[in-house]
Amino acid sequence: MTTTAENALLDAITVASEEGRAIPDAATGETMGYAPRHSVEDVDAAVAAARRAQPAWAALGHERRSEVLRAIAADVESSAEELARIIAQEQGKPLGGMGARFEAAGCAVWLRSAADTPVEPELLFEAEGTRSELHYEPMGVVGAISPWNWPALIATWQIAPALRMGNTVVAKPSEYTPLSVLALAEIINRHLPEGVLHVVAGGRDVGAAIAAHPPVDQVMSTGSTATGRKIVKASSCNRARLTLELGGNDAGIILPGADVGQIAGAVFGGAFINTGQTCAALKRLYVHDSIYDETVEALAELAAAATVGPGLDESSEMGPLTTDQQFGIVTDLVADAKERGARIVVGGEPAPHIGPRFFQPTIVADISDGAPLVDTEQFGPVLPVIRYSSVDDAVDSANRLGQALGASVWGDEEEAAKIARRVEAGTVWINQHGTLNPAVPFGGIKQSGYGLEFGSHGLKAVAHPKVITR
Ligand code: NAD
């Protein structure tokens, strides 16, 4: 059953209809709230205020800032259900499983991790009366541009480390999911001095203005590879440091001899988490000829059994595509695969009886490299499964695309570990896919971006190194 219970957090951030931009419920298309219409002028004001607030915030020191982040984490936990319901409605992911409650809880986990991870000065050299240390100083003002797929969690991945390291932040949520980030910021700002965190809820022009704004010292951007390229160009104006977490088209390789019954659930979960709308989801699966049919069948059974429905419906396991544009991309890629003669084992069609942006969980077999469904990021509930007969060919296939965020190898652990060394990606998982840990750095290579998030690497990435020699 879907319920739209009272939500004080949503009431606190939604503006009057005549002032705001209507934000649709991803499942129904009906308006769920109104986001402020921020503009490029609002970026100027936010950056100026963030600049003014930064020295005092930095002067508080690591210990005090960490205490503030811990208090925020506790408050996020107190409001987790309200935050989760906003995410479930706006972005569409189901409340349960690896869904909206998991996302809201993850915000608190990553806030605490940013607070608790030590960043000490590093001793570089000490001899003959000379000592050189490496210190990590705040960058200044950080622009934090985030996407719509994990709106609150990804904004947290940017905001929490930036704050911990003494920066102030101007955050730009996706135009599709501003309410989730405004709700997160509403909680965070209960604990911060004025001016330290701003949310500018505008469109792409607002993101572009942040990326090119002279007093912005660092831009953290998570989004598509195409947007990343534009941000790189824009940063030539302000020479801002960049952290770019961009698109992925993660390959999974299932080795001969793998126990299909044992791994099928984790393979399916790695591909269909958040209805496939996850940067590091498994997006193309290479399966050895000897276990191909068995694997396709096992995945098809799981896809057929998945309960698809609105995020707010407690029984849903998979939600809608968040945007009309994404729904169109997925529909077109599957239609093209059919035209090429690929086999739709299960699904393959929209599900308009559930809602306008729902698509059936889909397994596509007998498809090859070169098909757009394999070569482009589908970002939806569709997994192409490609047959291979030589492991070397599978590794070549995995490595042949520009994007290289994550990848996975499945089968005998020792054998998989050897293959993992040959796969080009920021992270290669063995017998799992997409599992993230706040203590373990995460980032892409090639066209999936550069710079790391999480753990001490992530904290150092929002600080500038300074050598002190005496
Ligand atoms: P997107 O690139 O369209 O938008 C991301 C953000 O960038 C939005 O806030 C948008 O308004 C802003 N933006 C757009 N044009 C801009 C410009 N010229 N200058 C500055 N900002 C601009 O991406 P999306 O559709 O919101 O998200 C999906 C994409 O994000 C997928 O490709 C996915 O793989 C990727 N993603 C990557 C990671 C990661 O960690 N690597 C995580 C999540 C999503």
PDB file of C-alpha atoms and ligand atoms in Angstrom, residues 144-150 154 157 172-177 202-212 219 221-231 234 244-249 277-281 283 323 325-326 377 379 403 405 436 442-444 448-449 453-454, ligand 1:
ATOM      1  CA  ALA A 144      29.403  20.200  -4.567  1.00  0.00           C
ATOM      2  CA  ILE A 145      27.434  19.215  -7.679  1.00  0.00           C
ATOM      3  CA  SER A 146      25.404  16.036  -7.283  1.00  0.00           C
ATOM      4  CA  PRO A 147      23.202  13.728  -9.405  1.00  0.00           C
ATOM      5  CA  TRP A 148      19.683  12.386  -8.909  1.00  0.00           C
ATOM      6  CA  ASN A 149      20.253   8.670  -8.383  1.00  0.00           C
ATOM      7  CA  TRP A 150      21.388   8.640  -4.713  1.00  0.00           C
ATOM      8  CA  ILE A 154      26.074  11.404  -2.777  1.00  0.00           C
ATOM      9  CA  TRP A 157      29.840  12.096   0.306  1.00  0.00           C
ATOM     10  CA  LYS A 172      23.992  22.041  -6.152  1.00  0.00           C
ATOM     11  CA  PRO A 173      21.553  19.126  -6.190  1.00  0.00           C
ATOM     12  CA  SER A 174      20.239  17.646  -9.388  1.00  0.00           C
ATOM     13  CA  GLU A 175      17.318  19.597 -10.795  1.00  0.00           C
ATOM     14  CA  TYR A 176      15.350  16.319 -10.550  1.00  0.00           C
ATOM     15  CA  THR A 177      15.927  15.661  -6.841  1.00  0.00           C
ATOM     16  CA  GLY A 202      18.902  25.366  -9.747  1.00  0.00           C
ATOM     17  CA  GLY A 203      19.428  23.758 -13.117  1.00  0.00           C
ATOM     18  CA  ARG A 204      22.455  23.052 -15.260  1.00  0.00           C
ATOM     19  CA  ASP A 205      23.200  26.787 -15.640  1.00  0.00           C
ATOM     20  CA  VAL A 206      23.601  26.987 -11.881  1.00  0.00           C
ATOM     21  CA  GLY A 207      25.969  23.983 -11.902  1.00  0.00           C
ATOM     22  CA  ALA A 208      27.963  25.586 -14.715  1.00  0.00           C
ATOM     23  CA  ALA A 209      28.146  28.860 -12.748  1.00  0.00           C
ATOM     24  CA  ILE A 210      29.553  27.053  -9.707  1.00  0.00           C
ATOM     25  CA  ALA A 211      32.095  25.188 -11.832  1.00  0.00           C
ATOM     26  CA  ALA A 212      33.398  28.417 -13.353  1.00  0.00           C
ATOM     27  CA  VAL A 219      34.555  21.468  -7.420  1.00  0.00           C
ATOM     28  CA  SER A 221      31.099  16.777  -9.186  1.00  0.00           C
ATOM     29  CA  THR A 222      29.289  13.480  -9.468  1.00  0.00           C
ATOM     30  CA  GLY A 223      27.375  12.952 -12.671  1.00  0.00           C
ATOM     31  CA  SER A 224      27.716  11.907 -16.264  1.00  0.00           C
ATOM     32  CA  THR A 225      30.968  11.821 -18.203  1.00  0.00           C
ATOM     33  CA  ALA A 226      29.585  14.497 -20.562  1.00  0.00           C
ATOM     34  CA  THR A 227      28.992  16.880 -17.646  1.00  0.00           C
ATOM     35  CA  GLY A 228      32.442  16.067 -16.265  1.00  0.00           C
ATOM     36  CA  ARG A 229      34.026  17.193 -19.533  1.00  0.00           C
ATOM     37  CA  LYS A 230      32.175  20.529 -19.346  1.00  0.00           C
ATOM     38  CA  ILE A 231      33.315  21.017 -15.761  1.00  0.00           C
ATOM     39  CA  ALA A 234      34.893  25.502 -17.000  1.00  0.00           C
ATOM     40  CA  LEU A 244      35.129  14.019 -10.761  1.00  0.00           C
ATOM     41  CA  GLU A 245      33.020  10.951 -10.051  1.00  0.00           C
ATOM     42  CA  LEU A 246      31.531  10.208 -13.444  1.00  0.00           C
ATOM     43  CA  GLY A 247      29.575   7.596 -15.305  1.00  0.00           C
ATOM     44  CA  GLY A 248      30.393   3.925 -15.338  1.00  0.00           C
ATOM     45  CA  ASN A 249      29.647   0.918 -17.506  1.00  0.00           C
ATOM     46  CA  GLN A 277      20.327   3.636 -11.568  1.00  0.00           C
ATOM     47  CA  THR A 278      23.632   3.368  -9.742  1.00  0.00           C
ATOM     48  CA  CYS A 279      26.977   4.596 -11.000  1.00  0.00           C
ATOM     49  CA  ALA A 280      28.797   1.435  -9.958  1.00  0.00           C
ATOM     50  CA  ALA A 281      26.051  -1.057 -10.812  1.00  0.00           C
ATOM     51  CA  LYS A 283      25.933  -3.004 -16.370  1.00  0.00           C
ATOM     52  CA  THR A 323      13.221  10.851 -14.993  1.00  0.00           C
ATOM     53  CA  GLN A 325      14.686  11.148 -20.071  1.00  0.00           C
ATOM     54  CA  GLN A 326      16.105   8.041 -18.363  1.00  0.00           C
ATOM     55  CA  GLU A 377      25.556   3.093 -19.713  1.00  0.00           C
ATOM     56  CA  PHE A 379      21.252   3.199 -16.036  1.00  0.00           C
ATOM     57  CA  GLN A 403      34.467   4.245 -18.765  1.00  0.00           C
ATOM     58  CA  LEU A 405      34.505   2.996 -12.587  1.00  0.00           C
ATOM     59  CA  LEU A 436      31.030   0.505  -0.716  1.00  0.00           C
ATOM     60  CA  PHE A 442      36.281   5.016  -4.198  1.00  0.00           C
ATOM     61  CA  GLY A 443      36.811   6.654  -7.580  1.00  0.00           C
ATOM     62  CA  GLY A 444      37.015   5.981 -11.284  1.00  0.00           C
ATOM     63  CA  SER A 448      34.922   7.702 -15.175  1.00  0.00           C
ATOM     64  CA  GLY A 449      36.780  10.570 -13.561  1.00  0.00           C
ATOM     65  CA  GLU A 453      36.260   9.886  -2.085  1.00  0.00           C
ATOM     66  CA  PHE A 454      35.959   8.191   1.351  1.00  0.00           C
TER      67      PHE A 454
HETATM   68  P1  NAD B   1      24.272  14.777 -14.978  1.00  0.00           P
HETATM   69  O1  NAD B   1      25.705  14.871 -15.398  1.00  0.00           O
HETATM   70  O2  NAD B   1      23.231  15.051 -15.968  1.00  0.00           O
HETATM   71  O3  NAD B   1      23.997  15.796 -13.767  1.00  0.00           O
HETATM   72  C1  NAD B   1      24.771  15.758 -12.581  1.00  0.00           C
HETATM   73  C2  NAD B   1      24.777  17.142 -11.963  1.00  0.00           C
HETATM   74  O4  NAD B   1      25.543  18.021 -12.796  1.00  0.00           O
HETATM   75  C3  NAD B   1      23.388  17.783 -11.835  1.00  0.00           C
HETATM   76  O5  NAD B   1      23.305  18.485 -10.614  1.00  0.00           O
HETATM   77  C4  NAD B   1      23.348  18.739 -13.027  1.00  0.00           C
HETATM   78  O6  NAD B   1      22.485  19.831 -12.865  1.00  0.00           O
HETATM   79  C5  NAD B   1      24.789  19.203 -13.060  1.00  0.00           C
HETATM   80  N1  NAD B   1      25.217  19.739 -14.354  1.00  0.00           N
HETATM   81  C6  NAD B   1      24.717  19.475 -15.585  1.00  0.00           C
HETATM   82  N2  NAD B   1      25.412  20.158 -16.530  1.00  0.00           N
HETATM   83  C7  NAD B   1      26.363  20.855 -15.871  1.00  0.00           C
HETATM   84  C8  NAD B   1      27.412  21.738 -16.288  1.00  0.00           C
HETATM   85  N3  NAD B   1      27.598  22.043 -17.576  1.00  0.00           N
HETATM   86  N4  NAD B   1      28.212  22.246 -15.343  1.00  0.00           N
HETATM   87  C9  NAD B   1      28.058  21.927 -14.044  1.00  0.00           C
HETATM   88  N5  NAD B   1      27.085  21.123 -13.584  1.00  0.00           N
HETATM   89  C10 NAD B   1      26.247  20.589 -14.490  1.00  0.00           C
HETATM   90  O7  NAD B   1      24.125  13.346 -14.311  1.00  0.00           O
HETATM   91  P2  NAD B   1      22.790  12.667 -13.734  1.00  0.00           P
HETATM   92  O8  NAD B   1      21.944  12.285 -14.905  1.00  0.00           O
HETATM   93  O9  NAD B   1      22.216  13.517 -12.657  1.00  0.00           O
HETATM   94  O10 NAD B   1      23.397  11.361 -13.036  1.00  0.00           O
HETATM   95  C11 NAD B   1      23.614  10.166 -13.697  1.00  0.00           C
HETATM   96  C12 NAD B   1      25.069  10.011 -14.059  1.00  0.00           C
HETATM   97  O11 NAD B   1      25.884  10.176 -12.910  1.00  0.00           O
HETATM   98  C13 NAD B   1      25.388   8.624 -14.560  1.00  0.00           C
HETATM   99  O12 NAD B   1      26.263   8.707 -15.650  1.00  0.00           O
HETATM  100  C14 NAD B   1      26.085   7.968 -13.388  1.00  0.00           C
HETATM  101  O13 NAD B   1      26.925   6.897 -13.729  1.00  0.00           O
HETATM  102  C15 NAD B   1      26.816   9.114 -12.814  1.00  0.00           C
HETATM  103  N6  NAD B   1      27.136   8.867 -11.411  1.00  0.00           N
HETATM  104  C16 NAD B   1      28.442   8.660 -11.068  1.00  0.00           C
HETATM  105  C17 NAD B   1      28.776   8.380  -9.746  1.00  0.00           C
HETATM  106  C18 NAD B   1      30.190   8.117  -9.324  1.00  0.00           C
HETATM  107  O14 NAD B   1      30.463   8.087  -8.133  1.00  0.00           O
HETATM  108  N7  NAD B   1      31.117   7.931 -10.239  1.00  0.00           N
HETATM  109  C19 NAD B   1      27.763   8.342  -8.785  1.00  0.00           C
HETATM  110  C20 NAD B   1      26.446   8.553  -9.182  1.00  0.00           C
HETATM  111  C21 NAD B   1      26.146   8.829 -10.506  1.00  0.00           C
END
